[in-house]
Amino acid sequence: MPAPDSPSEIAASSVHIPFSFELFPPRSAAAAHTLWDTIQQLAAVGPEFMSVTYGANGSSRESSLEVLRYILDETSVHPLAHLTCVGSSHFEANRLVREFLDAGITSFLALRGDPPSGAVESDHFLGDLGSASELVQLIHRVQTERAQYATLASRSASGGGAIPSSRQKVRVAVAAFPNGHPRSKRSNQDVDTLLAKQVSGATIAITQLFFHAEDYLGFLEDTRAAGVTIPILPGLMPATTPARLERILELTGERRPEELSRRLHASESSDEQVAIGVEHAVSLCLEILAGGAPGLHLYTFNQHRAALSVLDGVGLIAGPTSPESSNLKESA
Ligand code: FAD
């Protein structure tokens, strides 16, 4: 059956298209209060999971865990924890994974992370784990040890029981870069890196955001040809202000979406800018879904309206949230 490729076809179709959201830990008590409401609004539309970012070098360990616990305790949505390993010893990384597993988190996005600003390769910033692949392996290893320990403990208490398969229990996602990681040295390095992450035990990949459908679809084709079989979830973000678009382009080094950029900069109405950003994101989503994307992962910037408007526009949720009707005032 061909994939539905218009919002009405998607809304009418029985094909299940999963979607998910990314959040970051709040930076103040006031922001936390707003975030709980945002999480509830996002949870209400039934995402597959909500992921929570992890500050560079562990700076947000406590606050990331707090958000993950909130999702776990106060919603029926599956929380997914980003973890980075840059600068950590084996012991520290091991302890970190245990802490999150103890909190009930069983899904991770294993990342290498970035060096502290100003550090260069010769600073040996990496620590004991040199890549995300090693963190994927570590997460599986820690979970296996825990499962065996738990089984031994229950055997000594009850006298029986099989060792459960740890890989069925934890889900480990990894990052993928359709336009190449800024540090990549050759064009197919990111395809090879993703294959290595799959071999290490990654079960799904989430991409860096992008603005051109052909970038993602071309990467999908290259990775499939190289033997990558795990789902590659596209990471998308509606750029709803010119300032946000500029900031994203600066952070990611992605190719400028000329038409979107021109329209955002030409508009002086914030409502209109939101409508422009959502419209661009909706048509990007439709194009990549028609091209074989297995779902949609939306970077929300902790704001629910634009993300929900995109899903509404694609036909994945039926909601009153549209950029025109909701009087959006989202800042960059
Ligand atoms: P790896 O897979 O180990 O490497 C990434 C790529 O860079 C590969 O292509 C690899 O070949 C290449 N590469 C790595 N090192 C070198 C090198 N020294 N020389 C040449 N090439 C090299 N960061 C955070 O701090 N917290 C987060 O919560 C977070 N969430 C993210 C979520 C997503 C979906 C994405 C895409 C990125 C996220 N990041 C986050 C950023 C990420 O940590 C950085 O992009 C980091 O530089 C690479 O991490 P990785 O896991 O992809 O590393």
XYZ file of N, CA, C and O in Angstrom, residues 48-190:
572
model
N 4.790 8.894 21.021
C 5.447 7.600 21.255
C 6.384 7.702 22.465
O 6.473 6.803 23.275
N 7.109 8.813 22.540
C 7.976 9.082 23.699
C 8.274 10.571 23.767
O 8.012 11.310 22.809
N 8.802 11.010 24.928
C 9.302 12.385 25.042
C 10.746 12.277 25.500
O 11.032 11.583 26.490
N 11.632 12.947 24.789
C 13.041 12.876 25.177
C 13.445 14.155 25.900
O 12.865 15.222 25.670
N 14.423 14.004 26.798
C 14.889 15.149 27.598
C 16.394 15.281 27.420
O 17.148 14.319 27.661
N 16.836 16.457 26.998
C 18.261 16.645 26.706
C 19.088 16.642 27.985
O 18.565 16.776 29.105
N 20.393 16.500 27.783
C 21.338 16.401 28.895
C 22.388 17.480 28.679
O 23.013 17.537 27.615
N 22.554 18.363 29.662
C 23.469 19.496 29.505
C 24.899 19.043 29.281
O 25.305 17.983 29.760
N 25.646 19.857 28.548
C 27.036 19.511 28.250
C 27.785 19.176 29.534
O 27.644 19.861 30.545
N 28.542 18.100 29.498
C 29.361 17.641 30.623
C 28.561 17.410 31.908
O 29.037 17.654 33.017
N 27.335 16.971 31.747
C 26.556 16.579 32.924
C 25.971 17.742 33.704
O 25.454 17.563 34.809
N 26.008 18.950 33.124
C 25.575 20.130 33.881
C 24.102 20.084 34.264
O 23.686 20.806 35.170
N 23.287 19.257 33.592
C 21.856 19.250 33.916
C 21.401 17.893 34.462
O 20.221 17.576 34.361
N 22.328 17.125 35.042
C 21.970 15.762 35.468
C 20.701 15.766 36.341
O 19.740 15.060 36.066
N 20.727 16.601 37.398
C 19.596 16.652 38.340
C 18.311 17.110 37.660
O 17.260 16.498 37.823
N 18.408 18.212 36.896
C 17.175 18.771 36.318
C 16.648 17.895 35.178
O 15.436 17.797 34.976
N 17.542 17.243 34.442
C 17.062 16.313 33.403
C 16.288 15.174 34.060
O 15.198 14.796 33.615
N 16.865 14.647 35.145
C 16.205 13.542 35.849
C 14.843 13.967 36.411
O 13.878 13.199 36.382
N 14.781 15.210 36.885
C 13.518 15.704 37.433
C 12.427 15.711 36.345
O 11.286 15.293 36.587
N 12.804 16.170 35.146
C 11.816 16.209 34.054
C 11.423 14.784 33.645
O 10.248 14.471 33.433
N 12.408 13.902 33.567
C 12.129 12.506 33.198
C 11.192 11.852 34.215
O 10.247 11.143 33.858
N 11.452 12.128 35.506
C 10.596 11.565 36.559
C 9.173 12.105 36.437
O 8.200 11.388 36.647
N 9.071 13.402 36.111
C 7.735 13.995 35.953
C 6.976 13.275 34.837
O 5.805 12.922 34.998
N 7.664 13.061 33.700
C 7.003 12.381 32.565
C 6.568 10.975 32.994
O 5.456 10.522 32.717
N 7.472 10.295 33.710
C 7.200 8.922 34.158
C 6.019 8.867 35.133
O 5.129 8.018 35.011
N 5.999 9.781 36.079
C 4.995 9.728 37.152
C 3.675 10.394 36.788
O 2.624 9.988 37.271
N 3.734 11.446 35.982
C 2.533 12.276 35.787
C 1.891 12.136 34.411
O 0.918 12.827 34.114
N 2.474 11.306 33.526
C 1.857 11.094 32.214
C 1.922 9.597 31.891
O 2.578 8.830 32.603
N 1.297 9.211 30.792
C 1.415 7.798 30.390
C 2.399 7.674 29.227
O 2.414 6.672 28.516
N 3.219 8.699 29.036
C 4.171 8.709 27.920
C 5.518 8.150 28.384
O 5.939 8.337 29.528
N 6.192 7.471 27.465
C 7.484 6.853 27.743
C 8.584 7.927 27.728
O 8.743 8.619 26.732
N 9.352 8.090 28.821
C 10.443 9.079 28.796
C 11.727 8.490 28.215
O 12.028 7.311 28.414
N 12.462 9.298 27.485
C 13.734 8.855 26.902
C 14.807 9.865 27.316
O 14.659 11.066 27.082
N 15.851 9.361 27.951
C 16.894 10.248 28.508
C 18.081 10.382 27.569
O 18.678 9.379 27.181
N 18.439 11.611 27.200
C 19.705 11.832 26.495
C 20.820 11.683 27.536
O 20.674 12.157 28.663
N 21.903 11.025 27.165
C 23.081 10.957 28.050
C 24.319 11.222 27.207
O 24.407 10.754 26.071
N 25.278 11.941 27.757
C 26.542 12.137 27.030
C 27.685 11.532 27.851
O 27.590 11.416 29.069
N 28.745 11.167 27.149
C 29.861 10.516 27.855
C 31.153 11.321 27.770
O 32.165 10.929 28.330
N 31.148 12.441 27.067
C 32.388 13.175 26.877
C 32.994 13.599 28.229
O 32.285 14.040 29.125
N 34.269 13.356 28.385
C 34.963 13.772 29.606
C 34.757 12.848 30.801
O 35.285 13.099 31.877
N 33.976 11.759 30.641
C 33.701 10.879 31.792
C 34.681 9.716 31.849
O 35.092 9.192 30.810
N 34.985 9.279 33.066
C 35.726 8.027 33.221
C 34.721 6.879 33.063
O 33.499 7.102 33.115
N 35.219 5.651 32.904
C 34.332 4.478 32.842
C 33.459 4.408 34.087
O 32.260 4.145 34.013
N 34.098 4.664 35.237
C 33.390 4.559 36.514
C 32.228 5.552 36.564
O 31.099 5.202 36.929
N 32.508 6.808 36.164
C 31.463 7.846 36.214
C 30.321 7.531 35.255
O 29.140 7.693 35.591
N 30.672 7.078 34.046
C 29.630 6.778 33.054
C 28.763 5.617 33.548
O 27.533 5.634 33.425
N 29.419 4.611 34.137
C 28.723 3.456 34.693
C 27.735 3.894 35.774
O 26.568 3.488 35.784
N 28.208 4.761 36.661
C 27.376 5.232 37.777
C 26.175 6.037 37.256
O 25.064 5.914 37.756
N 26.437 6.837 36.220
C 25.378 7.664 35.631
C 24.260 6.782 35.046
O 23.074 7.000 35.300
N 24.662 5.782 34.292
C 23.660 4.901 33.667
C 22.851 4.190 34.757
O 21.614 4.098 34.681
N 23.551 3.724 35.799
C 22.848 3.053 36.914
C 21.840 3.988 37.572
O 20.721 3.585 37.900
N 22.253 5.238 37.766
C 21.366 6.203 38.429
C 20.062 6.372 37.633
O 18.969 6.398 38.201
N 20.185 6.459 36.300
C 18.990 6.643 35.473
C 18.143 5.372 35.446
O 16.915 5.435 35.500
N 18.810 4.218 35.373
C 18.051 2.960 35.403
C 17.321 2.821 36.738
O 16.158 2.409 36.782
N 17.992 3.198 37.825
C 17.367 3.132 39.156
C 16.131 4.015 39.229
O 15.189 3.726 39.971
N 16.154 5.122 38.466
C 15.010 6.044 38.478
C 13.861 5.508 37.619
O 12.812 6.143 37.517
N 14.076 4.367 36.959
C 13.001 3.765 36.159
C 13.072 4.113 34.685
O 12.157 3.823 33.922
N 14.175 4.758 34.267
C 14.317 5.135 32.861
C 14.905 3.940 32.103
O 15.956 3.408 32.486
N 14.231 3.545 31.028
C 14.720 2.382 30.266
C 14.979 2.713 28.797
O 15.287 1.829 28.008
N 14.823 3.984 28.425
C 15.148 4.389 27.054
C 16.148 5.524 27.087
O 15.992 6.479 27.866
N 17.167 5.413 26.253
C 18.255 6.397 26.265
C 18.571 6.857 24.843
O 18.372 6.113 23.870
N 19.086 8.082 24.754
C 19.725 8.537 23.515
C 21.196 8.679 23.883
O 21.571 9.575 24.646
N 22.011 7.742 23.403
C 23.433 7.704 23.776
C 24.228 8.629 22.858
O 24.266 8.429 21.650
N 24.855 9.629 23.466
C 25.597 10.647 22.698
C 27.021 10.763 23.202
O 27.275 10.567 24.395
N 27.891 11.127 22.297
C 29.248 11.417 22.766
C 29.275 12.757 23.489
O 29.904 12.913 24.521
N 28.569 13.756 22.938
C 28.613 15.103 23.504
C 29.750 15.897 22.886
O 30.555 15.371 22.119
N 29.767 17.177 23.206
C 30.770 18.079 22.628
C 31.811 18.473 23.659
O 31.517 18.511 24.858
N 33.016 18.812 23.196
C 34.034 19.277 24.147
C 33.625 20.618 24.740
O 32.847 21.353 24.119
N 34.129 20.949 25.932
C 33.835 22.276 26.483
C 34.317 23.340 25.507
O 35.302 23.108 24.793
N 33.628 24.484 25.459
C 34.015 25.477 24.453
C 35.471 25.901 24.673
O 35.930 26.071 25.801
N 36.177 26.013 23.576
C 37.590 26.390 23.661
C 38.517 25.186 23.627
O 39.697 25.308 23.306
N 37.986 23.984 23.959
C 38.847 22.800 23.965
C 39.119 22.341 22.535
O 38.283 22.523 21.658
N 40.265 21.808 22.278
C 40.572 21.250 20.961
C 40.892 19.770 21.135
O 41.017 19.282 22.257
N 41.011 19.064 20.003
C 41.247 17.617 20.063
C 42.419 17.261 20.982
O 42.370 16.307 21.726
N 43.474 18.088 20.949
C 44.673 17.744 21.707
C 44.466 17.886 23.219
O 45.311 17.508 24.006
N 43.312 18.452 23.617
C 43.049 18.582 25.061
C 42.619 17.252 25.679
O 42.384 17.160 26.884
N 42.485 16.228 24.850
C 42.034 14.909 25.341
C 40.740 15.043 26.123
O 40.589 14.521 27.213
N 39.797 15.796 25.546
C 38.540 16.061 26.247
C 37.659 14.840 26.355
O 36.738 14.789 27.145
N 37.940 13.834 25.541
C 36.954 12.762 25.416
C 36.749 11.917 26.674
O 35.660 11.445 26.928
N 37.756 11.711 27.491
C 37.611 10.825 28.646
C 37.771 9.379 28.224
O 38.322 9.089 27.157
N 37.243 8.446 29.050
C 37.449 7.012 28.773
C 36.636 6.516 27.587
O 37.012 5.560 26.923
N 35.477 7.140 27.336
C 34.640 6.671 26.226
C 34.791 7.642 25.056
O 34.443 8.814 25.169
N 35.297 7.149 23.951
C 35.637 8.038 22.843
C 34.504 8.315 21.888
O 34.594 9.227 21.070
N 33.423 7.554 21.960
C 32.351 7.760 20.981
C 31.020 7.309 21.561
O 30.951 6.595 22.568
N 29.963 7.715 20.862
C 28.616 7.317 21.274
C 28.462 5.792 21.247
O 27.767 5.215 22.082
N 29.127 5.135 20.283
C 29.021 3.672 20.179
C 29.446 2.995 21.487
O 28.836 2.013 21.921
N 30.502 3.549 22.103
C 30.975 2.940 23.363
C 29.946 3.130 24.471
O 29.790 2.268 25.340
N 29.242 4.273 24.430
C 28.205 4.493 25.455
C 27.017 3.543 25.225
O 26.436 3.032 26.184
N 26.694 3.280 23.968
C 25.611 2.319 23.661
C 25.962 0.971 24.308
O 25.141 0.351 25.008
N 27.211 0.538 24.090
C 27.636 -0.759 24.644
C 27.595 -0.736 26.172
O 27.175 -1.700 26.812
N 28.028 0.381 26.741
C 28.060 0.479 28.202
C 26.641 0.382 28.784
O 26.414 -0.325 29.772
N 25.687 1.069 28.145
C 24.301 1.031 28.654
C 23.782 -0.416 28.637
O 23.217 -0.905 29.617
N 24.023 -1.123 27.532
C 23.573 -2.531 27.469
C 24.279 -3.375 28.526
O 23.670 -4.242 29.147
N 25.586 -3.098 28.715
C 26.343 -3.910 29.683
C 25.828 -3.685 31.103
O 25.618 -4.633 31.862
N 25.605 -2.425 31.451
C 25.125 -2.117 32.808
C 23.760 -2.767 33.029
O 23.507 -3.371 34.071
N 22.896 -2.677 32.014
C 21.572 -3.267 32.151
C 21.666 -4.795 32.311
O 20.951 -5.389 33.115
N 22.568 -5.416 31.548
C 22.732 -6.872 31.651
C 23.189 -7.261 33.060
O 22.646 -8.188 33.681
N 24.163 -6.521 33.576
C 24.661 -6.813 34.931
C 23.549 -6.659 35.955
O 23.390 -7.486 36.854
N 22.782 -5.612 35.812
C 21.685 -5.369 36.760
C 20.658 -6.498 36.698
O 20.177 -6.978 37.717
N 20.318 -6.906 35.430
C 19.311 -7.957 35.262
C 19.803 -9.258 35.889
O 19.052 -9.969 36.554
N 21.112 -9.555 35.685
C 21.648 -10.803 36.250
C 21.661 -10.736 37.767
O 21.320 -11.684 38.451
N 22.021 -9.563 38.277
C 22.058 -9.403 39.725
C 20.654 -9.583 40.308
O 20.450 -10.286 41.282
N 19.662 -8.964 39.618
C 18.281 -9.042 40.103
C 17.792 -10.484 40.088
O 17.125 -10.951 41.003
N 18.192 -11.233 39.013
C 17.745 -12.619 38.910
C 18.399 -13.477 39.994
O 17.743 -14.293 40.635
N 19.708 -13.231 40.211
C 20.397 -13.998 41.251
C 19.758 -13.735 42.608
O 19.532 -14.642 43.407
N 19.435 -12.446 42.841
C 18.831 -12.077 44.116
C 17.477 -12.763 44.277
O 17.165 -13.315 45.324
N 16.679 -12.798 43.176
C 15.357 -13.409 43.319
C 15.467 -14.925 43.387
O 14.676 -15.581 44.036
N 16.532 -15.497 42.712
C 16.734 -16.954 42.821
C 17.035 -17.342 44.263
O 16.514 -18.296 44.786
N 17.936 -16.562 44.897
C 18.297 -16.949 46.259
C 17.097 -16.779 47.179
O 16.964 -17.472 48.165
N 16.183 -15.874 46.798
C 14.992 -15.696 47.639
C 13.940 -16.760 47.348
O 13.301 -17.287 48.241
N 13.758 -17.123 46.037
C 12.646 -18.024 45.706
C 13.095 -19.369 45.151
O 12.284 -20.249 44.951
N 14.398 -19.479 44.822
C 14.911 -20.756 44.352
C 14.729 -21.031 42.876
O 14.816 -22.149 42.433
N 14.464 -20.040 42.008
C 14.340 -20.315 40.565
C 14.196 -19.044 39.758
O 14.286 -17.943 40.268
N 14.025 -19.223 38.406
C 13.814 -18.051 37.547
C 14.855 -17.950 36.467
O 16.015 -18.249 36.698
N 14.431 -17.547 35.263
C 15.360 -17.432 34.143
C 15.942 -16.026 34.072
O 15.313 -15.063 34.497
N 17.156 -15.940 33.525
C 17.756 -14.617 33.353
C 17.047 -13.912 32.200
O 16.986 -14.439 31.101
N 16.478 -12.743 32.453
C 15.762 -12.062 31.368
C 16.712 -11.500 30.318
O 17.870 -11.240 30.623
N 16.228 -11.335 29.106
C 17.048 -10.758 28.050
C 17.106 -9.245 28.229
O 16.100 -8.561 28.106
N 18.307 -8.746 28.539
C 18.429 -7.321 28.846
C 18.112 -6.465 27.628
O 17.585 -5.388 27.731
N 18.464 -6.942 26.409
C 18.282 -6.117 25.211
C 16.819 -5.861 24.903
O 16.488 -4.952 24.186
N 15.937 -6.733 25.433
C 14.525 -6.469 25.222
C 14.063 -5.342 26.132
O 13.039 -4.742 25.915
N 14.838 -5.078 27.153
C 14.357 -4.140 28.166
C 14.776 -2.709 27.904
O 13.991 -1.807 28.103
N 16.013 -2.492 27.512
C 16.410 -1.102 27.277
C 16.375 -0.786 25.798
O 16.652 -1.631 24.951
N 16.004 0.451 25.506
C 15.963 0.912 24.133
C 17.035 1.988 24.041
O 17.031 2.932 24.825
N 17.977 1.821 23.130
C 19.061 2.814 23.038
C 19.056 3.470 21.665
O 19.333 2.827 20.646
N 18.734 4.750 21.664
C 18.747 5.542 20.434
C 20.116 6.197 20.282
O 20.872 6.298 21.248
N 20.412 6.628 19.065
C 21.662 7.351 18.803
C 21.375 8.507 17.851
O 20.328 8.541 17.211
N 22.341 9.416 17.747
C 22.180 10.567 16.851
C 22.672 10.215 15.453
O 23.585 9.416 15.286
N 22.034 10.844 14.452
C 22.484 10.675 13.060
C 22.517 12.052 12.399
O 21.757 12.946 12.781
N 23.393 12.200 11.431
C 23.628 13.525 10.839
C 23.484 13.462 9.313
O 24.447 13.191 8.602
N 22.263 13.733 8.799
C 22.040 13.645 7.350
C 22.992 14.530 6.549
O 23.380 14.168 5.447
N 23.368 15.681 7.101
C 24.275 16.567 6.370
C 25.696 16.500 6.898
O 26.501 17.408 6.655
N 25.990 15.454 7.637
C 27.344 15.292 8.153
C 27.540 16.037 9.461
O 27.075 17.153 9.629
N 28.229 15.368 10.390
C 28.597 16.019 11.643
C 29.637 17.087 11.318
O 30.482 16.880 10.442
N 29.585 18.233 12.010
C 30.547 19.299 11.685
C 32.014 18.837 11.726
O 32.850 19.396 11.022
N 32.310 17.795 12.511
C 33.702 17.344 12.591
C 34.032 16.214 11.616
O 35.171 15.741 11.587
N 33.035 15.761 10.885
C 33.306 14.651 9.962
C 34.309 15.073 8.909
O 34.280 16.201 8.420
N 35.169 14.110 8.559
C 36.237 14.463 7.616
C 35.937 14.011 6.191
O 36.537 14.483 5.253
N 35.031 13.041 6.032
C 34.712 12.609 4.667
C 33.210 12.389 4.560
O 32.516 12.232 5.571
N 32.719 12.391 3.309
C 31.274 12.455 3.110
C 30.531 11.241 3.653
O 29.416 11.367 4.126
N 31.127 10.046 3.564
C 30.367 8.877 4.039
C 30.713 8.487 5.481
O 30.308 7.443 5.959
N 31.454 9.344 6.189
C 31.839 9.020 7.567
C 30.613 8.848 8.470
O 30.589 7.984 9.341
N 29.581 9.667 8.230
C 28.410 9.613 9.106
C 27.564 8.362 8.859
O 26.898 7.875 9.766
